[in-house]
Tab-separated table of C-alpha atoms in Angstrom:
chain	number	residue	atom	x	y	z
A	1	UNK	CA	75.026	148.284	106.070
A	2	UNK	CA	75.937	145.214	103.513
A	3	UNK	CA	76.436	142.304	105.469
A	4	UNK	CA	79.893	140.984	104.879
A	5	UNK	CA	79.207	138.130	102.227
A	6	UNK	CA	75.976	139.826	101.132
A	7	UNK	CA	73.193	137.564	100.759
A	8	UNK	CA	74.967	134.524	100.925
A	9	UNK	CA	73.453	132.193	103.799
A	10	UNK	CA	76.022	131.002	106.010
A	11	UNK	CA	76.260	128.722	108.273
A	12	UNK	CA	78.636	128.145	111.180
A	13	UNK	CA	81.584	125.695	110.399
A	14	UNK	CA	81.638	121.468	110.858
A	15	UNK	CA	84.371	119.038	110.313
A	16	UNK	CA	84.194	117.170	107.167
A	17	UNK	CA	82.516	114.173	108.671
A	18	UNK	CA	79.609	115.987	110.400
A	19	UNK	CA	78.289	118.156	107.211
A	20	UNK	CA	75.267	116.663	105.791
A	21	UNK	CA	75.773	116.257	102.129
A	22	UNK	CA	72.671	116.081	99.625
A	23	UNK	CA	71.631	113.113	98.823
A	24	UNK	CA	71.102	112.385	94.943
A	25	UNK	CA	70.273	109.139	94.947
A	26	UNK	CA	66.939	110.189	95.443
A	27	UNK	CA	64.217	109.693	92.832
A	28	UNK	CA	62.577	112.437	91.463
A	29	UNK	CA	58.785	112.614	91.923
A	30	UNK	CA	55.841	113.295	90.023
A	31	UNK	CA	54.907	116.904	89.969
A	32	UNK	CA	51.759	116.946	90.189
A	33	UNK	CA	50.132	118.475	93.575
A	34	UNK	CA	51.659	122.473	93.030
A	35	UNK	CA	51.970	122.194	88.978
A	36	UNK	CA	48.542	124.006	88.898
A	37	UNK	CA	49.932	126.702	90.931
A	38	UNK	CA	53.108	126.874	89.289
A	39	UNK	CA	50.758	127.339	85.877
A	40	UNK	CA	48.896	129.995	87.560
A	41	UNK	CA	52.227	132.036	88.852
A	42	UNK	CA	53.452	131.787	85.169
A	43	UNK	CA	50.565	133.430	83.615
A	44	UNK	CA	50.672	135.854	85.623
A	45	UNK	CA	54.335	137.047	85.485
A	46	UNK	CA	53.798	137.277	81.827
A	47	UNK	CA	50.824	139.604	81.531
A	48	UNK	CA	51.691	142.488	79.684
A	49	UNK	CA	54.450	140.798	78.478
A	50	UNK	CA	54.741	140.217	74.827
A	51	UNK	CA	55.248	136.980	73.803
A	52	UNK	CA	55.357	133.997	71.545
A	53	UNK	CA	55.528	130.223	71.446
A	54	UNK	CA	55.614	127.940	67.789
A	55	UNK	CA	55.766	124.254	67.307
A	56	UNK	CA	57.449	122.515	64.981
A	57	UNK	CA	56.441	118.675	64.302
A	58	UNK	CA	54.364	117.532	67.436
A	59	UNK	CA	54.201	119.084	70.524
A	60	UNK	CA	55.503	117.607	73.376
A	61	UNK	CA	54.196	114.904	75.830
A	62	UNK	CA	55.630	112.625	78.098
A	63	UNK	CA	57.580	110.469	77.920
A	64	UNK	CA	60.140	112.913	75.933
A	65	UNK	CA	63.353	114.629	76.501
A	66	UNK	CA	64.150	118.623	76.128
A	67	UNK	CA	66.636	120.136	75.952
A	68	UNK	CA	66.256	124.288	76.041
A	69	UNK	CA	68.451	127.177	76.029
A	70	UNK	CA	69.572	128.879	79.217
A	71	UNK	CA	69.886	132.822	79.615
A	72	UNK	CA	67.669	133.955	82.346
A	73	UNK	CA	64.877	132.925	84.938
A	74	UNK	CA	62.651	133.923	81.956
A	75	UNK	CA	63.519	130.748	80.175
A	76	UNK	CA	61.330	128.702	83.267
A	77	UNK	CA	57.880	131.199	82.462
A	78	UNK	CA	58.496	130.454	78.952
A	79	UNK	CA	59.122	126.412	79.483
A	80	UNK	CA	56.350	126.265	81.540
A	81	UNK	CA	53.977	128.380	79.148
A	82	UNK	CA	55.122	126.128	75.980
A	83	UNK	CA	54.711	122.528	78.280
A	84	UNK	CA	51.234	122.583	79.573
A	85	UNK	CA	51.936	119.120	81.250
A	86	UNK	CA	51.953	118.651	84.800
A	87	UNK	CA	53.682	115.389	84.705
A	88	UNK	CA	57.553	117.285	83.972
A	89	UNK	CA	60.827	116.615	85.345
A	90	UNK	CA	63.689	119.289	85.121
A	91	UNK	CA	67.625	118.863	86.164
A	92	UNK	CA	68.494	121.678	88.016
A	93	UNK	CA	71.418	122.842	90.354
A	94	UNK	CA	71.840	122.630	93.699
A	95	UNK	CA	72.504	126.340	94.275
A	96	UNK	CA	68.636	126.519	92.753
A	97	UNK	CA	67.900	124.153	95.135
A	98	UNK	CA	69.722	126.145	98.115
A	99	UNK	CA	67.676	129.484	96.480
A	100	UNK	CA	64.436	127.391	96.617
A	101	UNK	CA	64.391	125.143	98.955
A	102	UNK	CA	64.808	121.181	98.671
A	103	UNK	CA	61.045	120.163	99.457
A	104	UNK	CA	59.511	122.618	96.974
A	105	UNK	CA	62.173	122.167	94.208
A	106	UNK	CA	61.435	118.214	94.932
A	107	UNK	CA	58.037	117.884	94.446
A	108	UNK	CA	57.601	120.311	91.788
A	109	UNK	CA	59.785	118.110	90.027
A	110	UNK	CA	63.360	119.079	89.952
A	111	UNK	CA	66.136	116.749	89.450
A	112	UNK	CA	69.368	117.802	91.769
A	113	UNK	CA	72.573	118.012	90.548
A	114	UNK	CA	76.126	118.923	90.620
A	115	UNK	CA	77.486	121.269	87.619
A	116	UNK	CA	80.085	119.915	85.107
A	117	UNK	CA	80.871	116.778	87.478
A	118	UNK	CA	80.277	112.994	85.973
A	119	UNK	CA	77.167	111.465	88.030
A	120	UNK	CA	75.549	107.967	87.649
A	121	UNK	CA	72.737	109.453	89.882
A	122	UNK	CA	71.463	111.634	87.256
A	123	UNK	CA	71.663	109.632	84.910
A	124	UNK	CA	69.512	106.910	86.655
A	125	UNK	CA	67.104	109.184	87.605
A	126	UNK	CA	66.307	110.639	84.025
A	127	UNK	CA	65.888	107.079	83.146
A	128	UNK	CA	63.485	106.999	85.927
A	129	UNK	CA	61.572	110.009	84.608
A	130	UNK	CA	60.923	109.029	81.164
A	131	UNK	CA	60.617	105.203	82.058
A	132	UNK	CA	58.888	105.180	85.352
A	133	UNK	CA	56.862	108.580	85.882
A	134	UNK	CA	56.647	108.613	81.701
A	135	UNK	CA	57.845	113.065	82.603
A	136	UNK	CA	58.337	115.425	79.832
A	137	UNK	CA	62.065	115.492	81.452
A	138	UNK	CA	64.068	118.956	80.729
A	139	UNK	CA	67.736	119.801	80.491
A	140	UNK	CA	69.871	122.461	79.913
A	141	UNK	CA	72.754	121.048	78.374
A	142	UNK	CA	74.347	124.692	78.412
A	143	UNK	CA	74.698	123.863	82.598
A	144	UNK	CA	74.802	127.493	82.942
A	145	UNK	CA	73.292	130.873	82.112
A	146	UNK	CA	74.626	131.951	78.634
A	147	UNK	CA	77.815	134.553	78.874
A	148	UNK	CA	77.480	136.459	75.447
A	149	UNK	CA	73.903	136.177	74.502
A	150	UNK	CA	74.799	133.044	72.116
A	151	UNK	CA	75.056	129.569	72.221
A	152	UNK	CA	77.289	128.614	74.871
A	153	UNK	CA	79.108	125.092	74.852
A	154	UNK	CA	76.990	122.024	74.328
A	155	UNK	CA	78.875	118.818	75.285
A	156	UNK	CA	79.157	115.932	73.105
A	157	UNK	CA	77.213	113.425	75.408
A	158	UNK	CA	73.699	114.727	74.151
A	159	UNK	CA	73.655	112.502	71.141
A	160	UNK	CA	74.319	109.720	74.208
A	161	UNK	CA	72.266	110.759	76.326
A	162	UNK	CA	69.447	110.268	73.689
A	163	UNK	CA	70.328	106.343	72.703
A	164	UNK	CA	70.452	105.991	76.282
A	165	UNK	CA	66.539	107.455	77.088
A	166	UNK	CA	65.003	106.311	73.593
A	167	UNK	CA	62.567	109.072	74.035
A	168	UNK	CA	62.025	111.981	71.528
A	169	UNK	CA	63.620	114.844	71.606
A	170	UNK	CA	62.525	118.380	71.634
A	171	UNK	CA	64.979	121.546	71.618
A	172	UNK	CA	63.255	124.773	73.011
A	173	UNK	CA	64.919	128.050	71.527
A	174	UNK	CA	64.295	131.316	73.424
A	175	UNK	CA	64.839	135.058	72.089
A	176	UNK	CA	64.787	137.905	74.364
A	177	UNK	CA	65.658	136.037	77.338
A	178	UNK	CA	69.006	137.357	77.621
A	179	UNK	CA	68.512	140.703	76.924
A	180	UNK	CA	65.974	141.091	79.472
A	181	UNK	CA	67.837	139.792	82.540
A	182	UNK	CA	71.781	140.045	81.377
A	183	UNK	CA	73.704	138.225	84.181
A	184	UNK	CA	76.646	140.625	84.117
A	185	UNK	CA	74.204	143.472	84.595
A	186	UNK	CA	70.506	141.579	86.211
A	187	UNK	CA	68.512	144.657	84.853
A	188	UNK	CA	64.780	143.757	84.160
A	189	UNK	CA	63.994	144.916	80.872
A	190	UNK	CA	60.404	144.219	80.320
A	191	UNK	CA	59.745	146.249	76.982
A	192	UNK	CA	61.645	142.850	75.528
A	193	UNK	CA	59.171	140.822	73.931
A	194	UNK	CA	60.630	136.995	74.373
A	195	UNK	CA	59.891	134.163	71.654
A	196	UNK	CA	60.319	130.515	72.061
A	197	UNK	CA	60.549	127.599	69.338
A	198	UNK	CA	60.019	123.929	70.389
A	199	UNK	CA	61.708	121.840	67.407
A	200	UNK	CA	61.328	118.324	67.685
A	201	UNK	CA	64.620	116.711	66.457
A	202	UNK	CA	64.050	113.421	67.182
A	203	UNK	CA	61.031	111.359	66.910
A	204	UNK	CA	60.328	107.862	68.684
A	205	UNK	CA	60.842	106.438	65.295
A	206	UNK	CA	64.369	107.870	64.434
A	207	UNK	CA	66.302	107.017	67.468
A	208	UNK	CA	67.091	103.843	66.385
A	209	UNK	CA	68.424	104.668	63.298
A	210	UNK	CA	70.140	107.999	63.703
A	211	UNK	CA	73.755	108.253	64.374
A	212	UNK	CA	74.809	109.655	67.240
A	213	UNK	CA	76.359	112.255	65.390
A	214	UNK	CA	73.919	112.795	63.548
A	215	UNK	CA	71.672	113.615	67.190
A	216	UNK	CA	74.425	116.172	67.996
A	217	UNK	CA	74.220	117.659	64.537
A	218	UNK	CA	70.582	118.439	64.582
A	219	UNK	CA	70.520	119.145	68.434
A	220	UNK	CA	73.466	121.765	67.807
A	221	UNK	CA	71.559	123.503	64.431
A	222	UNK	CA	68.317	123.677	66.016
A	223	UNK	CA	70.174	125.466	69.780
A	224	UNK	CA	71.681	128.129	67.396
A	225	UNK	CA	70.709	131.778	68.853
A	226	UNK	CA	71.913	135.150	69.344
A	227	UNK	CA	69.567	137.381	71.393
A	228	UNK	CA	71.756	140.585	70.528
A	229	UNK	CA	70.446	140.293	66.592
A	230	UNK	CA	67.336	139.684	67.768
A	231	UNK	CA	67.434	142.885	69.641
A	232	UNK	CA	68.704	144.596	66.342
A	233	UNK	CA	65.399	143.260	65.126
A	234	UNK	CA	63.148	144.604	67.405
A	235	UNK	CA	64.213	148.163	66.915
A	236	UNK	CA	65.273	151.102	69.482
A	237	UNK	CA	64.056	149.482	72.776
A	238	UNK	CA	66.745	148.953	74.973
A	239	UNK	CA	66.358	152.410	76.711
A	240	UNK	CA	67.660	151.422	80.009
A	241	UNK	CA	69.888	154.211	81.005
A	242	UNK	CA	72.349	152.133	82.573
A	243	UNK	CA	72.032	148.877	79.861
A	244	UNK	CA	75.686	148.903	79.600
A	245	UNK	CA	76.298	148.896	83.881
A	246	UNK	CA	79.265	146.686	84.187
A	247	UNK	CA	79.117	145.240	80.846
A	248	UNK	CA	82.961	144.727	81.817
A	249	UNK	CA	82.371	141.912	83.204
A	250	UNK	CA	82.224	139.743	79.803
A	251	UNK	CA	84.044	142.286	77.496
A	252	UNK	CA	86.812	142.364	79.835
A	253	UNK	CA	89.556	143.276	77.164
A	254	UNK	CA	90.470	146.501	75.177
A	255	UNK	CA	90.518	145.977	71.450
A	256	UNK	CA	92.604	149.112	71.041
A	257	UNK	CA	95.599	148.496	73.384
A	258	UNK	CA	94.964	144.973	74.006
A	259	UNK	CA	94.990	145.384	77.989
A	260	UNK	CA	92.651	143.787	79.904
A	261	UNK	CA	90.299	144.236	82.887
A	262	UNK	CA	90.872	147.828	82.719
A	263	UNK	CA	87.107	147.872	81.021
A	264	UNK	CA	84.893	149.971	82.927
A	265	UNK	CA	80.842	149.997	81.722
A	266	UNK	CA	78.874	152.666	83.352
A	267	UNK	CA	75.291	154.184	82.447
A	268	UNK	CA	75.325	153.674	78.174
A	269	UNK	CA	79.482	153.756	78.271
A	270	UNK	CA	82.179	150.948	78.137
A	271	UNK	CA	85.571	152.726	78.924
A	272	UNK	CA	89.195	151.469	78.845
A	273	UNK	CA	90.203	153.390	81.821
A	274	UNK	CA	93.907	152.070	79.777
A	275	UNK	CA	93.968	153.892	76.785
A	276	UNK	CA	90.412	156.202	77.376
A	277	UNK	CA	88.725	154.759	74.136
A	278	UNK	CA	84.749	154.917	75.132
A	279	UNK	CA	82.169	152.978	73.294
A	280	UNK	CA	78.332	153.795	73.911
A	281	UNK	CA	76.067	151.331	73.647
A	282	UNK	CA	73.143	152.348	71.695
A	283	UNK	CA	69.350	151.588	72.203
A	284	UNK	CA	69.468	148.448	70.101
A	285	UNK	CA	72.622	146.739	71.306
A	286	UNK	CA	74.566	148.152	69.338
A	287	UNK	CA	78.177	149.473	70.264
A	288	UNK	CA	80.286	152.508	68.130
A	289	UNK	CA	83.386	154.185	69.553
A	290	UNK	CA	82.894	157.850	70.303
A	291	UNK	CA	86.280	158.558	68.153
A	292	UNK	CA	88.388	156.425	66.171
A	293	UNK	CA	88.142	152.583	64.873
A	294	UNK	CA	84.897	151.028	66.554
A	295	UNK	CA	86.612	147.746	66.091
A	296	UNK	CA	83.327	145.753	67.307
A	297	UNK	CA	80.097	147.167	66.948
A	298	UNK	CA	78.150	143.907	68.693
A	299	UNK	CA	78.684	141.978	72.076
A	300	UNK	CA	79.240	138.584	70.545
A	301	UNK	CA	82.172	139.328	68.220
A	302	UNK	CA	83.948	141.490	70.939
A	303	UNK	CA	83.351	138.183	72.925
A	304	UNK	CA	84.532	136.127	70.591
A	305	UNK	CA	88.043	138.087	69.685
A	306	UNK	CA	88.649	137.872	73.527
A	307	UNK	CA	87.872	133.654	73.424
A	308	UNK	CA	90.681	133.797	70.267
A	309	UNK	CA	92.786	135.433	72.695
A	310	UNK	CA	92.613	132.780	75.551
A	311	UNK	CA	92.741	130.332	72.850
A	312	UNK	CA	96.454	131.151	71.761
A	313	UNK	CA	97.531	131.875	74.846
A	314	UNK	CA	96.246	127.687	76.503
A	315	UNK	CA	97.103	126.697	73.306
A	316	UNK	CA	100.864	128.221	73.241
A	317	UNK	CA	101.366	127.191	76.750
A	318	UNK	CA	101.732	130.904	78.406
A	319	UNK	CA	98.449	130.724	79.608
A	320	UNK	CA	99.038	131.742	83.503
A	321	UNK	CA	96.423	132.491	86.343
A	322	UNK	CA	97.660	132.343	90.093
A	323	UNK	CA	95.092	134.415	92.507
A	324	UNK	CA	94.210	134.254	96.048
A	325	UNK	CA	90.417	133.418	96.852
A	326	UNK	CA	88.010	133.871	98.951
A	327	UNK	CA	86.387	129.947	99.607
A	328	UNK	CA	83.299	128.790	100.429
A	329	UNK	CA	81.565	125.398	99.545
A	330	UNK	CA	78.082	124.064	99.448
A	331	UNK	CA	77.792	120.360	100.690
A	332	UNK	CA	73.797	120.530	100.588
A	333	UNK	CA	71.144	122.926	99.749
A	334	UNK	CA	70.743	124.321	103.414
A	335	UNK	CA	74.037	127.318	102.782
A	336	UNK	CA	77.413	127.915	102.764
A	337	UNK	CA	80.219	127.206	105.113
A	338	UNK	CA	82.722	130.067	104.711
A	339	UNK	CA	86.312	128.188	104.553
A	340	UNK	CA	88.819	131.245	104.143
A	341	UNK	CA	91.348	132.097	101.411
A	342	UNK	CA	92.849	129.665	99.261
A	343	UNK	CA	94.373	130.040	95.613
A	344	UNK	CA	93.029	129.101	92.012
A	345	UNK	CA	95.916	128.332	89.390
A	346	UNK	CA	95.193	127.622	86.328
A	347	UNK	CA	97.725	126.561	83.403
A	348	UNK	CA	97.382	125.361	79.802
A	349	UNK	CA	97.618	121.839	81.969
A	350	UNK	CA	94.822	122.205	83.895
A	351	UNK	CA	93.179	123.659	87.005
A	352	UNK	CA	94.446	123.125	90.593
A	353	UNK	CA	92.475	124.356	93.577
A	354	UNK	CA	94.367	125.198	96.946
A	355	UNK	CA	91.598	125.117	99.813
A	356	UNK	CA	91.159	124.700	103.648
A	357	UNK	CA	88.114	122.591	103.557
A	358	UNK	CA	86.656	122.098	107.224
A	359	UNK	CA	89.939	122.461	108.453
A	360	UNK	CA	91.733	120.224	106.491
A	361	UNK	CA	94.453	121.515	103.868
A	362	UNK	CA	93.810	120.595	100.087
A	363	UNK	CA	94.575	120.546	96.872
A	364	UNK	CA	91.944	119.631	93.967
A	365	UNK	CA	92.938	118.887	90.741
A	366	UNK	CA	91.284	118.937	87.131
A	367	UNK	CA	92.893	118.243	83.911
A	368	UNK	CA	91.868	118.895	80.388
A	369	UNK	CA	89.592	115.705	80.521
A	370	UNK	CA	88.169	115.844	84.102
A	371	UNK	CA	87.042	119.627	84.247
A	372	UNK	CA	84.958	120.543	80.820
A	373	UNK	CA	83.402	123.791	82.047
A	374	UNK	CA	82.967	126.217	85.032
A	375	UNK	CA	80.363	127.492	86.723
A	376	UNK	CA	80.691	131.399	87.021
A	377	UNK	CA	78.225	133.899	89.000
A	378	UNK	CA	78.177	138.061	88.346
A	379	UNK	CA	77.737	139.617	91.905
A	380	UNK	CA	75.994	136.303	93.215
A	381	UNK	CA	73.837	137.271	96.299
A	382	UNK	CA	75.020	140.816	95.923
A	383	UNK	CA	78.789	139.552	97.304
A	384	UNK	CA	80.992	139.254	94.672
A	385	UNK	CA	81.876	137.620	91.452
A	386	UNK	CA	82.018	133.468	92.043
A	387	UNK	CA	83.450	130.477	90.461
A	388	UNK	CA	81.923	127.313	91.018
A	389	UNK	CA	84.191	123.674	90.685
A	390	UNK	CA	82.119	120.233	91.637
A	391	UNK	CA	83.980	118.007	93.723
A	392	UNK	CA	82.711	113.882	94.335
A	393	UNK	CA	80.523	114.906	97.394
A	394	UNK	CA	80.952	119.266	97.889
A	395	UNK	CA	80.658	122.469	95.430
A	396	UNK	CA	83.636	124.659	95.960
A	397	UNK	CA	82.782	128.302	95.200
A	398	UNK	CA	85.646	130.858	94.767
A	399	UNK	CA	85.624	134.374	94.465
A	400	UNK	CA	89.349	135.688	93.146
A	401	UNK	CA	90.221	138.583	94.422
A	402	UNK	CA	90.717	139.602	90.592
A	403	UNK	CA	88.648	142.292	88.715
A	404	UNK	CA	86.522	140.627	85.491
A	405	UNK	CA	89.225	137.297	86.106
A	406	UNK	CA	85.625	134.931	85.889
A	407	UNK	CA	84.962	134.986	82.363
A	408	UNK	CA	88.525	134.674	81.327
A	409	UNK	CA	89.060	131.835	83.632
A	410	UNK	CA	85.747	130.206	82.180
A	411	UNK	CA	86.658	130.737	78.517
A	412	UNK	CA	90.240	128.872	79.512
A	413	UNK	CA	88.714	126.163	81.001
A	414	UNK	CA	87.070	125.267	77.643
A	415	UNK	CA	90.172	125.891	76.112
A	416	UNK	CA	92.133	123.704	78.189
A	417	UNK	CA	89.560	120.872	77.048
A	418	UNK	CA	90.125	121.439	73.934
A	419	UNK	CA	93.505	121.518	73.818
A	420	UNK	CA	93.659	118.082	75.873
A	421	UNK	CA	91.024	116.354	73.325
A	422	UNK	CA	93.456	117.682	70.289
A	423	UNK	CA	96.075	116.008	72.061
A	424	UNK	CA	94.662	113.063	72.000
A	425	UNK	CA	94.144	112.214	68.601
């Protein structure tokens, strides 16, 4: 029988003042003792795998900074295959480092941190790694797995972030990734050969000189990807029989009579149990209506119409969510404390949070320029869709009680940035 949260670890309830939070004011260390090992493991979860790595300029070697795309646990077998260093630092979430473990994400050199939450820690610690240890030091500015198979949001701070290291900087485009691991579906589909690019953007020499819009430009031109063309590319190979298994959960919303979450994606079929329009989804990721208009015959435009959507709606002020939640947080890498229900609204104003946490009534609060993304989680640990919001000291995880409500409630988030930095001028 499924337990009742899945595999979510949980651990019995504290008040506030006796949960031990995580510490990140700790220095990152040099990864050298299990880097050998970690080579090792790589090499051999990609034999028989086809695959591919190119350089362009030099490759990289500490001190340097970069910064990859983010669709999969592929993407750390194909890092680790394109950086043969052992001397690499990598920022990383805490909810890796509750999957993990603390001591062996720490010394094979993982940097913890909250998601989408300001923190001086970080930052002085990725000084530390390129200054100190002199780490090949990786980010993924994404902060998340990508929704659509495309570039997801890259935050402005990057061309910062590299006046701030004076290192060079590297961006590591992957292909396949996506495909073969889809978060909304976590199939393994193995017959997807995966290529990576490492572009160096910025050399020692430039950072000086370069605006930092200028960073941002080329950082932004060389992330550019979209792993559903490249399946186009590769042919008929997607032959999964049940490739388009809840494939609802990011293409939430009918194109034909506009309702949403009434998507359904079982086997090869999305269905809007609505209207009855079916789409199969064909061997190379491509979609086509069984009768009628097809309307979308690719993931990422679908995706996109539905991000239009949530756009007028923030940006015309009826933008509405209320829903109960179930609430659980994660002060430190050990588990979760279960806190009960509680209620996630969200307006073209902002996000408000309504949570018992350790027995204590509360209400969190994001507007437009506190909160610039969210955190979101397909059937994480087998238990249910899950938002995650970063709080000072806590990670507050939420799952709505809300069919396919995550990736609207993600896409509005963005929105609601948006919308609050257009304000502003």
């Amino acid at each position: 029988m499924k337990k009742k949260f899945g595999k979510l670890r949980i651990l019995k309830n504290k008040p506030s003042n006796q949960v031990k939070r995580y510490n990140f004011r700790r220095k990152p260390l040099r990864p050298y003792l299990l880097m050998w090992l970690i080579h090792l493991i790589i090499k051999f979860m990609l034999i028989g795998r086809k695959h591919e790595i190119r350089f362009t300029g030099k490759k990289p070697k500490g001190p340097c900074l970069i910064l990859a795309t983010h669709a999969a646990f592929n993407d750390f077998y194909m890092l680790f295959s394109a950086v043969k260093s052992y001397n690499i630092s990598y920022v990383t979430a805490i909810d890796a480092f509750y999957d993990m473990s603390t001591f062996l994400m720490r010394i094979i050199g993982a940097i913890c941190k909250r998601k989408f939450i300001s923190d001086m820690n970080l930052m002085r610690n990725l000084k530390y790694s390129v200054d100190k240890l002199k780490n090949v030091t990786v980010i993924y500015p994404e902060a998340r797995y990508s929704l659509d198979g495309t570039t997801s949001y890259l935050p402005e701070a990057n061309g910062k972030l590299v006046k701030f290291l004076k290192v060079p900087v590297y961006v590591f485009r992957l292909k396949g990734s996506y495909i073969s691991d889809p978060q909304w579906n976590k199939y393994k589909q193995n017959k997807m050969p995966m290529e990576g690019d490492m572009i160096e953007v910025v050399s020692q020499e430039e950072i000086a000189t370069l605006s930092v819009e200028e960073i941002n430009r080329r950082i932004n031109e060389a992330f550019a990807y979209n792993d559903w063309a490249y399946l186009k590319e590769c042919g008929n190979i997607l032959t999964y029989k049940d490739r388009a298994k809840n494939l609802n959960a990011i293409l939430y919303q009918c194109p034909h009579c506009k309702k949403e979450f009434e998507m359904v994606g079982e086997g090869s079929t999305l269905t809007c149990k609505a209207c009855g329009k079916v789409w199969d989804m064909l061997p190379n990721g491509e979609l086509k209506a069984r009768n009628g208009e097809t309307y979308f015959d690719n993931v990422p435009d679908w995706f996109k119409w539905q991000k239009q959507n949530v756009h007028e709606e923030v940006f015309s002020g009826k933008y509405n969510v209320d829903v109960e939640c179930e609430v659980f947080t994660l002060p430190d890498s050990k588990g979760f404390y279960h806190q009960g229900k509680g209620r996630l609204i969200q307006t073209s104003n902002g996000t408000t949070l309504k949570v018992n946490l350790y027995g204590e009534d509360k209400t969190i609060e994001y507007s437009g320029a506190s909160l610039e993304s969210v955190h979101i989680e397909y059937n994480y640990k087998e238990y249910a869709d899950m938002l995650d919001f970063s709080i000072c000291d806590d990670s507050v995880w939420m799952h709505p009680y809300h069919k396919d409500l995550i990736t609207k409630v993600s896409l509005a988030t963005e929105e609601i940035r948006d919308l609050y930095r257009k304000n502003l001028k």
